[in-house]
Coordinates of C-alpha atoms (C1' of nucleotides) in Angstrom, one line a residue:
Chain A
M1 CA 0.0 0.0 0.0
H2 CA 1.6 3.2 -1.2
I3 CA 0.6 6.6 0.3
L4 CA 1.6 10.0 -1.0
I5 CA 1.8 12.8 1.5
V6 CA 1.7 16.4 0.2
E7 CA 2.5 18.7 3.1
D8 CA 5.0 21.5 3.7
E9 CA 5.3 21.5 7.4
I10 CA 8.3 19.4 8.1
G11 CA 7.3 18.4 11.6
I12 CA 4.0 17.0 10.5
V13 CA 5.5 15.2 7.5
Q14 CA 8.0 13.4 9.7
F15 CA 5.3 12.6 12.2
L16 CA 3.1 11.1 9.5
Q17 CA 5.8 9.4 7.6
Q18 CA 7.2 7.6 10.6
G19 CA 3.8 6.7 11.9
L20 CA 2.5 5.4 8.7
Q21 CA 5.6 3.4 7.9
E22 CA 5.3 1.8 11.3
E23 CA 1.7 0.9 10.3
G24 CA 3.2 -1.0 7.3
Y25 CA 2.6 1.5 4.5
L26 CA 5.0 2.6 1.9
V27 CA 5.2 6.4 2.1
T28 CA 6.3 9.1 -0.4
T29 CA 6.3 12.7 0.5
A30 CA 6.2 16.0 -1.4
N31 CA 6.7 19.3 0.2
D32 CA 4.8 21.5 -2.2
G33 CA 1.9 21.3 -4.6
S34 CA 3.7 21.1 -7.9
K35 CA 6.0 18.3 -6.6
G36 CA 2.9 16.5 -5.4
F37 CA 1.2 16.9 -8.8
E38 CA 4.2 15.6 -10.6
L39 CA 4.5 12.6 -8.5
S40 CA 0.7 11.9 -8.7
Q41 CA 1.0 11.9 -12.5
N42 CA 4.0 9.6 -12.8
H43 CA 3.1 7.1 -10.1
Q44 CA 0.2 5.1 -8.9
Y45 CA -0.6 5.6 -5.3
D46 CA -3.3 3.9 -3.2
L47 CA -4.1 7.0 -1.3
I48 CA -3.2 10.6 -1.1
L49 CA -3.0 12.8 1.9
L50 CA -3.2 16.5 1.1
D51 CA -2.6 19.6 3.0
W52 CA -4.8 22.6 2.2
M53 CA -2.2 25.4 2.4
L54 CA 0.7 24.5 0.1
P55 CA 3.4 26.4 -1.7
K56 CA 3.1 26.7 -5.5
I57 CA -0.1 24.9 -6.0
N58 CA -2.6 24.9 -3.1
G59 CA -4.3 21.7 -2.0
L60 CA -7.7 22.5 -3.4
D61 CA -6.3 23.1 -6.9
L62 CA -4.1 20.1 -6.7
C63 CA -7.0 17.9 -5.8
K64 CA -8.9 19.1 -8.8
A65 CA -5.9 18.6 -11.0
I66 CA -5.4 15.1 -9.8
R67 CA -9.1 14.3 -10.4
I68 CA -9.0 15.3 -14.0
K69 CA -7.2 12.0 -14.9
D70 CA -7.8 10.0 -11.8
Q71 CA -11.2 9.6 -10.2
L72 CA -10.4 6.6 -8.1
T73 CA -7.5 7.1 -5.8
P74 CA -8.9 8.2 -2.4
I75 CA -7.8 11.7 -1.4
I76 CA -7.9 12.8 2.2
F77 CA -7.6 16.5 3.1
L78 CA -5.5 17.1 6.2
T79 CA -6.0 20.7 7.2
A80 CA -6.6 23.3 9.9
K81 CA -9.4 24.8 7.9
D82 CA -12.7 23.4 9.1
T83 CA -15.6 25.7 8.1
V84 CA -18.5 24.1 6.4
Q85 CA -17.8 26.0 3.2
E86 CA -14.3 24.7 3.0
T87 CA -15.3 21.2 3.7
I88 CA -17.8 21.4 0.9
A89 CA -15.3 23.0 -1.4
G90 CA -12.8 20.2 -0.6
L91 CA -15.4 17.5 -1.2
K92 CA -16.6 19.1 -4.4
A93 CA -13.0 19.2 -5.7
G94 CA -13.1 15.4 -5.4
A95 CA -11.7 14.6 -2.0
N96 CA -13.0 11.6 -0.2
D97 CA -12.4 12.7 3.3
Y98 CA -11.5 15.6 5.4
I99 CA -9.6 15.5 8.6
K100 CA -9.2 18.5 10.8
K101 CA -5.8 19.3 12.4
P102 CA -5.0 18.6 15.0
F103 CA -6.1 15.0 14.4
S104 CA -5.5 11.8 16.3
F105 CA -3.1 9.6 14.5
E106 CA -5.2 6.6 15.3
E107 CA -8.2 8.3 13.7
L108 CA -6.2 8.9 10.6
V109 CA -5.1 5.3 10.4
E110 CA -8.7 4.2 10.9
R111 CA -9.9 6.4 8.1
I112 CA -7.2 5.3 5.8
K113 CA -8.2 1.7 6.4
V114 CA -11.8 2.6 5.7
H115 CA -10.8 4.0 2.3
F116 CA -8.8 0.9 1.4
R117 CA -11.7 -1.2 2.4
H118 CA -14.2 0.7 0.2
R119 CA -11.9 1.0 -2.7
K120 CA -10.8 -2.6 -2.9
G121 CA -14.3 -3.6 -2.0
N122 CA -13.2 -7.0 -0.7
Q123 CA -11.4 -6.3 2.6
E124 CA -10.9 -9.7 4.1
L125 CA -13.5 -9.9 6.7
T126 CA -13.5 -13.5 7.9
L127 CA -14.7 -15.3 11.0
G128 CA -13.6 -18.9 11.1
T129 CA -14.9 -20.5 7.9
I130 CA -17.2 -17.6 7.3
K131 CA -16.2 -14.9 4.8
I132 CA -17.9 -11.6 4.2
D133 CA -17.8 -10.0 0.8
L134 CA -18.7 -6.3 1.2
S135 CA -18.6 -5.6 -2.5
K136 CA -21.1 -8.3 -3.3
H137 CA -22.9 -7.9 0.0
V138 CA -22.8 -11.6 0.5
V139 CA -21.8 -14.0 3.2
L140 CA -20.0 -17.2 2.4
K141 CA -19.6 -20.2 4.6
N142 CA -17.7 -23.0 3.0
D143 CA -18.3 -21.4 -0.4
E144 CA -22.0 -21.6 0.2
E145 CA -23.8 -18.3 -0.2
I146 CA -25.9 -17.2 2.7
T147 CA -28.4 -14.3 2.2
L148 CA -28.6 -11.9 5.1
T149 CA -30.8 -8.9 5.4
Q150 CA -29.3 -5.4 5.7
R151 CA -29.3 -5.3 9.5
E152 CA -28.2 -8.8 9.9
F153 CA -25.3 -8.0 7.5
E154 CA -24.4 -4.9 9.4
L155 CA -24.5 -6.5 12.7
L156 CA -22.3 -9.4 11.6
T157 CA -19.9 -7.1 9.9
Y158 CA -19.7 -5.0 13.0
L159 CA -18.9 -8.0 15.2
I160 CA -16.2 -9.2 12.8
E161 CA -14.7 -5.8 12.4
N162 CA -14.3 -5.9 16.2
K163 CA -13.2 -9.5 16.3
G164 CA -11.6 -10.4 19.6
K165 CA -13.1 -7.4 21.4
V166 CA -16.2 -7.5 23.4
C167 CA -19.0 -5.4 21.9
T168 CA -21.4 -4.2 24.6
R169 CA -25.1 -4.0 23.9
N170 CA -24.9 -0.3 24.2
Q171 CA -22.0 -0.1 21.7
I172 CA -24.0 -2.2 19.3
L173 CA -27.1 -0.1 19.6
K174 CA -25.0 3.0 19.1
D175 CA -22.9 1.8 16.1
V176 CA -25.3 -0.5 14.3
W177 CA -28.7 1.0 15.2
D178 CA -27.6 4.6 15.9
I179 CA -29.5 4.6 19.2
N180 CA -27.5 6.8 21.5
F181 CA -29.6 6.5 24.6
E182 CA -30.0 3.5 26.8
Y183 CA -33.0 1.7 25.5
D184 CA -33.2 -1.9 24.7
T185 CA -36.3 -3.7 23.5
G186 CA -34.4 -6.8 22.6
V187 CA -33.7 -6.1 18.9
I188 CA -30.2 -7.3 19.2
D189 CA -31.2 -10.7 20.5
V190 CA -33.6 -11.2 17.7
F191 CA -31.0 -10.4 15.1
M192 CA -28.3 -12.4 16.8
N193 CA -30.7 -15.3 16.8
A194 CA -31.4 -14.8 13.1
I195 CA -27.7 -14.6 12.2
R196 CA -26.8 -17.7 14.2
K197 CA -29.7 -19.6 12.7
K198 CA -28.8 -18.6 9.1
L199 CA -25.1 -19.3 9.6
N200 CA -26.2 -22.6 11.1
L201 CA -23.4 -22.6 13.7
K202 CA -22.6 -25.9 15.2
I203 CA -21.4 -26.3 18.8
E204 CA -17.8 -26.6 17.7
E205 CA -18.2 -23.4 15.6
D206 CA -19.1 -21.1 18.4
Y207 CA -17.7 -18.1 16.7
I208 CA -20.1 -15.6 18.3
K209 CA -20.1 -15.9 22.1
T210 CA -22.6 -14.3 24.4
I211 CA -21.1 -12.5 27.3
R212 CA -23.9 -12.4 29.8
G213 CA -24.6 -9.0 31.2
I214 CA -22.2 -7.3 28.7
G215 CA -22.7 -8.2 25.1
Y216 CA -21.2 -10.4 22.4
I217 CA -17.8 -11.2 21.1
A218 CA -16.8 -12.7 17.8
N219 CA -13.7 -14.9 17.5
D220 CA -12.0 -17.3 15.1
L221 CA -11.4 -20.5 17.0
Chain B
M1 CA -5.2 23.8 33.8
H2 CA -1.9 25.2 32.5
I3 CA 0.4 23.2 30.4
L4 CA 4.0 24.1 29.4
I5 CA 5.3 22.7 26.1
V6 CA 9.0 22.8 25.6
E7 CA 9.7 21.8 22.0
D8 CA 11.6 23.3 19.2
E9 CA 9.9 21.9 16.1
I10 CA 7.5 24.5 15.2
G11 CA 5.1 22.2 13.4
I12 CA 4.7 20.0 16.4
V13 CA 4.4 23.0 18.7
Q14 CA 1.5 24.4 16.7
F15 CA -0.1 21.0 16.4
L16 CA 0.0 20.5 20.1
Q17 CA -0.9 24.0 21.1
Q18 CA -4.0 24.2 19.0
G19 CA -5.1 20.7 19.9
L20 CA -4.6 21.2 23.7
Q21 CA -6.2 24.6 23.6
E22 CA -9.3 23.1 21.9
E23 CA -9.3 20.6 24.8
G24 CA -9.7 23.5 27.1
Y25 CA -6.1 23.8 28.4
L26 CA -4.1 27.0 28.8
V27 CA -0.9 26.4 26.9
T28 CA 2.5 28.2 27.1
T29 CA 5.3 27.2 24.8
A30 CA 9.1 27.5 25.0
N31 CA 11.2 26.7 22.0
D32 CA 14.5 25.9 23.8
G33 CA 15.6 24.3 27.0
S34 CA 16.8 27.5 28.8
K35 CA 13.6 29.3 28.0
G36 CA 11.7 26.3 29.3
F37 CA 13.8 26.3 32.5
E38 CA 13.2 30.0 33.1
L39 CA 9.4 29.6 32.6
S40 CA 9.3 26.6 34.9
Q41 CA 11.0 28.5 37.7
N42 CA 8.9 31.6 37.5
H43 CA 5.5 30.1 36.9
Q44 CA 3.4 27.2 38.3
Y45 CA 2.3 24.7 35.6
D46 CA 0.0 21.8 36.1
L47 CA 1.9 19.7 33.6
I48 CA 5.0 19.9 31.4
L49 CA 5.5 18.4 28.0
L50 CA 9.2 18.0 27.2
D51 CA 11.0 17.2 24.0
W52 CA 14.2 15.2 24.4
M53 CA 16.3 17.0 21.8
L54 CA 16.3 20.7 22.6
P55 CA 18.6 23.6 21.8
K56 CA 20.7 25.0 24.7
I57 CA 19.6 22.6 27.4
N58 CA 18.5 19.1 26.4
G59 CA 15.3 17.6 27.7
L60 CA 16.9 15.2 30.1
D61 CA 19.0 17.9 31.9
L62 CA 16.0 20.2 31.9
C63 CA 13.9 17.6 33.6
K64 CA 16.6 17.0 36.2
A65 CA 16.9 20.8 36.7
I66 CA 13.1 21.2 37.2
R67 CA 13.0 18.3 39.6
I68 CA 15.5 19.9 42.0
K69 CA 12.9 22.3 43.2
D70 CA 9.7 20.7 42.1
Q71 CA 9.0 17.0 42.5
L72 CA 5.3 17.3 42.0
T73 CA 4.4 18.7 38.6
P74 CA 4.0 15.8 36.1
I75 CA 6.5 15.8 33.3
I76 CA 5.8 13.9 30.1
F77 CA 8.6 13.2 27.7
L78 CA 7.6 13.5 24.1
T79 CA 10.3 12.1 22.0
A80 CA 11.4 10.0 19.1
K81 CA 13.9 8.2 21.3
D82 CA 12.5 5.0 22.5
T83 CA 15.1 2.6 23.6
V84 CA 14.8 1.0 26.9
Q85 CA 17.9 2.8 28.2
E86 CA 16.5 6.2 27.2
T87 CA 13.2 5.5 28.7
I88 CA 14.9 4.5 32.0
A89 CA 17.1 7.5 31.9
G90 CA 14.0 9.8 31.4
L91 CA 12.1 8.2 34.2
K92 CA 15.1 8.3 36.5
A93 CA 15.5 12.0 35.7
G94 CA 12.1 12.4 37.3
A95 CA 9.7 12.1 34.3
N96 CA 6.3 10.7 34.9
D97 CA 5.5 9.4 31.5
Y98 CA 7.2 8.9 28.1
I99 CA 5.4 9.1 24.8
K100 CA 7.0 8.1 21.7
K101 CA 6.7 10.1 18.5
P102 CA 4.7 9.8 16.4
F103 CA 2.0 9.6 19.0
S104 CA -1.8 9.8 18.7
F105 CA -3.1 13.1 19.9
E106 CA -6.0 11.3 21.6
E107 CA -3.5 9.2 23.5
L108 CA -1.6 12.2 24.6
V109 CA -4.8 13.8 25.9
E110 CA -5.8 10.6 27.7
R111 CA -2.4 10.4 29.3
I112 CA -2.6 14.0 30.4
K113 CA -5.9 13.4 31.9
V114 CA -4.6 10.4 33.7
H115 CA -1.9 12.5 35.3
F116 CA -4.3 15.1 36.4
R117 CA -6.5 12.4 37.9
H118 CA -4.0 10.4 39.9
R119 CA -0.6 11.4 38.8
K120 CA -0.2 7.7 38.2
G121 CA -0.1 5.8 35.0
N122 CA -2.9 3.3 34.1
Q123 CA -1.0 0.1 34.3
E124 CA -2.0 -3.2 32.9
L125 CA -4.1 -5.3 35.2
T126 CA -1.9 -8.2 36.3
L127 CA -1.6 -10.3 39.3
G128 CA 1.4 -12.5 39.3
T129 CA 1.0 -14.8 36.3
I130 CA -2.6 -13.7 35.9
K131 CA -3.5 -11.0 33.3
I132 CA -6.8 -9.4 32.8
D133 CA -7.9 -8.4 29.3
L134 CA -10.8 -6.0 29.6
S135 CA -11.3 -5.8 25.8
K136 CA -11.8 -9.5 25.5
H137 CA -13.4 -9.8 28.9
V138 CA -11.1 -12.6 29.6
V139 CA -8.6 -13.7 32.3
L140 CA -5.3 -15.2 31.2
K141 CA -3.2 -17.4 33.4
N142 CA -0.1 -18.6 31.6
D143 CA -1.8 -17.9 28.3
E144 CA -4.7 -20.1 29.2
E145 CA -8.1 -18.4 28.9
I146 CA -10.3 -18.6 32.0
T147 CA -13.9 -17.7 31.7
L148 CA -15.3 -15.8 34.6
T149 CA -18.8 -14.6 35.2
Q150 CA -19.6 -10.9 35.3
R151 CA -19.5 -10.7 39.1
E152 CA -16.4 -12.8 39.4
F153 CA -14.7 -10.6 36.8
E154 CA -15.7 -7.4 38.6
L155 CA -14.5 -8.7 42.0
L156 CA -11.2 -9.9 40.6
T157 CA -10.6 -6.6 38.7
Y158 CA -11.5 -4.7 41.8
L159 CA -8.9 -6.6 43.9
I160 CA -6.2 -6.1 41.3
E161 CA -7.0 -2.4 40.9
N162 CA -6.4 -2.1 44.6
K163 CA -3.4 -4.4 44.6
G164 CA -1.3 -4.2 47.7
K165 CA -4.1 -2.5 49.6
V166 CA -6.5 -4.3 51.9
C167 CA -10.1 -4.3 50.7
T168 CA -12.5 -4.6 53.5
R169 CA -15.7 -6.6 53.1
N170 CA -17.7 -3.4 53.4
Q171 CA -15.6 -1.7 50.7
I172 CA -16.1 -4.6 48.4
L173 CA -19.9 -4.7 49.0
K174 CA -20.0 -1.0 48.4
D175 CA -17.8 -0.9 45.3
V176 CA -18.6 -4.2 43.6
W177 CA -22.1 -4.9 44.7
D178 CA -23.3 -1.4 45.3
I179 CA -24.6 -2.3 48.8
N180 CA -24.1 0.7 50.9
F181 CA -25.5 -0.5 54.2
E182 CA -23.9 -3.1 56.5
Y183 CA -25.4 -6.4 55.4
D184 CA -23.4 -9.4 54.6
T185 CA -25.0 -12.7 53.7
G186 CA -21.7 -14.3 52.6
V187 CA -21.8 -13.5 48.9
I188 CA -18.2 -12.4 48.9
D189 CA -17.0 -15.6 50.3
V190 CA -18.9 -17.6 47.7
F191 CA -17.4 -15.5 44.9
M192 CA -13.9 -15.6 46.4
N193 CA -14.2 -19.3 46.5
A194 CA -15.3 -19.5 42.9
I195 CA -12.5 -17.2 41.7
R196 CA -9.8 -19.1 43.6
K197 CA -11.1 -22.4 42.3
K198 CA -11.3 -21.2 38.6
L199 CA -7.8 -19.6 38.8
N200 CA -6.7 -22.8 40.4
L201 CA -4.2 -21.1 42.7
K202 CA -1.5 -23.3 44.1
I203 CA -0.1 -22.8 47.6
E204 CA 2.9 -21.0 46.1
E205 CA 0.6 -18.7 44.1
D206 CA -1.3 -17.3 47.0
Y207 CA -2.1 -14.1 45.2
I208 CA -5.3 -13.4 47.1
K209 CA -4.9 -13.5 50.8
T210 CA -7.7 -13.5 53.4
I211 CA -7.3 -11.0 56.2
R212 CA -9.4 -12.5 58.9
G213 CA -11.9 -10.1 60.4
I214 CA -11.2 -7.4 57.8
G215 CA -11.3 -8.5 54.1
Y216 CA -8.9 -9.5 51.3
I217 CA -5.8 -8.4 49.7
A218 CA -4.3 -9.1 46.3
N219 CA -0.6 -9.1 45.7
D220 CA 2.0 -10.2 43.2
L221 CA 4.5 -12.4 45.0
Chain C
dG1 C1' -52.1 5.9 -5.8
dT2 C1' -53.0 0.9 -4.0
dG3 C1' -51.6 -3.7 -2.9
dT4 C1' -48.1 -6.9 -1.9
dT5 C1' -44.1 -8.4 0.2
dA6 C1' -40.0 -8.4 2.9
dA7 C1' -37.6 -6.4 6.6
dC8 C1' -37.6 -4.5 10.9
dT9 C1' -39.4 -3.9 15.6
dT10 C1' -41.9 -5.0 19.5
dA11 C1' -43.8 -7.9 22.7
dA12 C1' -44.8 -12.5 25.0
dT13 C1' -43.1 -16.8 26.4
dG14 C1' -39.6 -20.3 27.3
dT15 C1' -35.0 -21.5 28.9
dT16 C1' -30.7 -21.1 30.9
dG17 C1' -27.3 -20.0 34.0
dA18 C1' -25.6 -16.5 37.2
dC19 C1' -26.4 -14.8 41.6
dT20 C1' -28.0 -15.2 46.2
dT21 C1' -28.9 -17.4 50.3
dA22 C1' -28.4 -20.4 53.9
dA23 C1' -26.5 -24.3 56.3
dG24 C1' -22.9 -27.5 57.4
dA25 C1' -17.7 -28.2 57.3
dT26 C1' -13.3 -26.4 58.1
dG27 C1' -9.8 -24.0 60.1
dA28 C1' -8.0 -20.1 63.0
dT29 C1' -7.7 -17.8 67.4
dT30 C1' -8.4 -17.5 72.2
Chain D
dA1 C1' -11.9 -27.1 73.8
dA2 C1' -14.9 -23.3 72.6
dT3 C1' -15.9 -19.9 69.6
dC4 C1' -16.0 -17.3 65.5
dA5 C1' -14.8 -16.3 60.8
dT6 C1' -14.3 -18.1 56.5
dC7 C1' -14.7 -21.9 53.1
dT8 C1' -17.5 -24.9 50.7
dT9 C1' -21.6 -26.9 48.9
dA10 C1' -26.1 -27.1 47.4
dA11 C1' -30.6 -25.4 46.3
dG12 C1' -33.9 -21.7 45.1
dT13 C1' -34.7 -17.3 42.9
dC14 C1' -34.4 -14.2 39.4
dA15 C1' -32.6 -11.7 35.5
dA16 C1' -30.7 -12.1 31.0
dC17 C1' -30.9 -14.2 26.9
dA18 C1' -33.1 -17.2 23.2
dT19 C1' -36.9 -18.0 20.6
dT20 C1' -41.2 -17.4 18.5
dA21 C1' -45.0 -14.8 16.9
dA22 C1' -47.5 -10.8 15.9
dG23 C1' -47.5 -6.0 14.7
dT24 C1' -45.5 -2.1 12.1
dT25 C1' -43.0 0.1 8.7
dA26 C1' -40.8 0.7 4.2
dA27 C1' -39.9 -0.8 -0.5
dC28 C1' -41.4 -2.2 -4.7
dA29 C1' -44.4 -3.5 -8.5
dC30 C1' -48.4 -2.5 -10.8

DNA sequence: GTGTTAACTTAATGTTGACTTAAGATGATT
DNA sequence: AATCATCTTAAGTCAACATTAAGTTAACAC
């Protein structure tokens, strides 16, 4: 995975470069807009991080320039500007995301991952013998296709994305149902039941465990 | 809450200053060691962020110098150096924490909060060979997973959080069971028994001692 | 628009297992 | 030895979860 960083502040460049390299990415940097444009035309990157204020060509124009030829590579703006107008301008110019400085490095990494997932479409989401194909919106168990409804799919995906971590009922309500207050009618149980039934989990394939009083946890065995 | 940042890289200074101010902190900056020392002597800060490599006086010496008069103010090193020796050197010089660049801004904020709370780092929850993994809601003993029920888990966590301190029966009832009046049916005993049995503590691993007439105490040996 | 269908939510019932209690056994302290 | 606190076991209670069914909403075809 190759990331291009276009940023002139040397401290931030170093910060990002070292951090992203430690995350396992290949990183190339450009310290002004025209250098960034040149690199973007002569190489194929998997993602581009763009500062707004840049020498020579500013980030907004650079973004537009890149998008003339390339509509696919995800572009993330990384900037201190954060008014609604600017956000809209950035997104209109073809950016995929917009992260406000100062940002958490973890957040940045998470967002980068999200873009790789969407772009490739088939981020490997697996749980034991179960495979999720986000691009086809399909669940496979031993190469057999299983049809899940929207919510079932979202819930299962959520659990697998958080594989190995306990998901509390409140977290699930918040992240899957967007219910931000404490109110549980038992929806989760119904859907867990449906998922388990459809996946036809045997005793020895107890991938989704119930943690009584807390929530659920998914795990390969 | 007033934070002093001693750092020479202007990009990082801006990044930190803006971020911390948005978090509601009052921020003062110094771009070299002697300026930092001067400020530290003439003002009272609630926390000091220190770069290792600094012009005029380096971070390590500055830390020692500050500690001559002031042993209380938390000092956090913020540095690219991360060998064990350097960490030890930093901590020996009187630093309270050590964050490696590049760091997540969220992490930094969390750590700052921790220092304001207790001036004590949030250590991993371990007890001898036993490790508690809150995210998995699991207890590990020699890499073997042990399943505890909710209450067992809470009780054990509570004892470990108060490692080295005696927990009276009343405190336990209050903090784990939320029973605020004096009423003991013997629940604690039952759960202590269950925990000890599940953890299968040998005589030489007597991590949880009974203090007759008072309560219990957890301790690494 | 109306009708039909599938998905989602709510509610009711069944089942399980965690928690509590209490009572007898064990061990410590005097 | 007598007493008291703690340990251990077992049984009853209750809350959480699983399951099913019925009600509600939203999507789609016509």
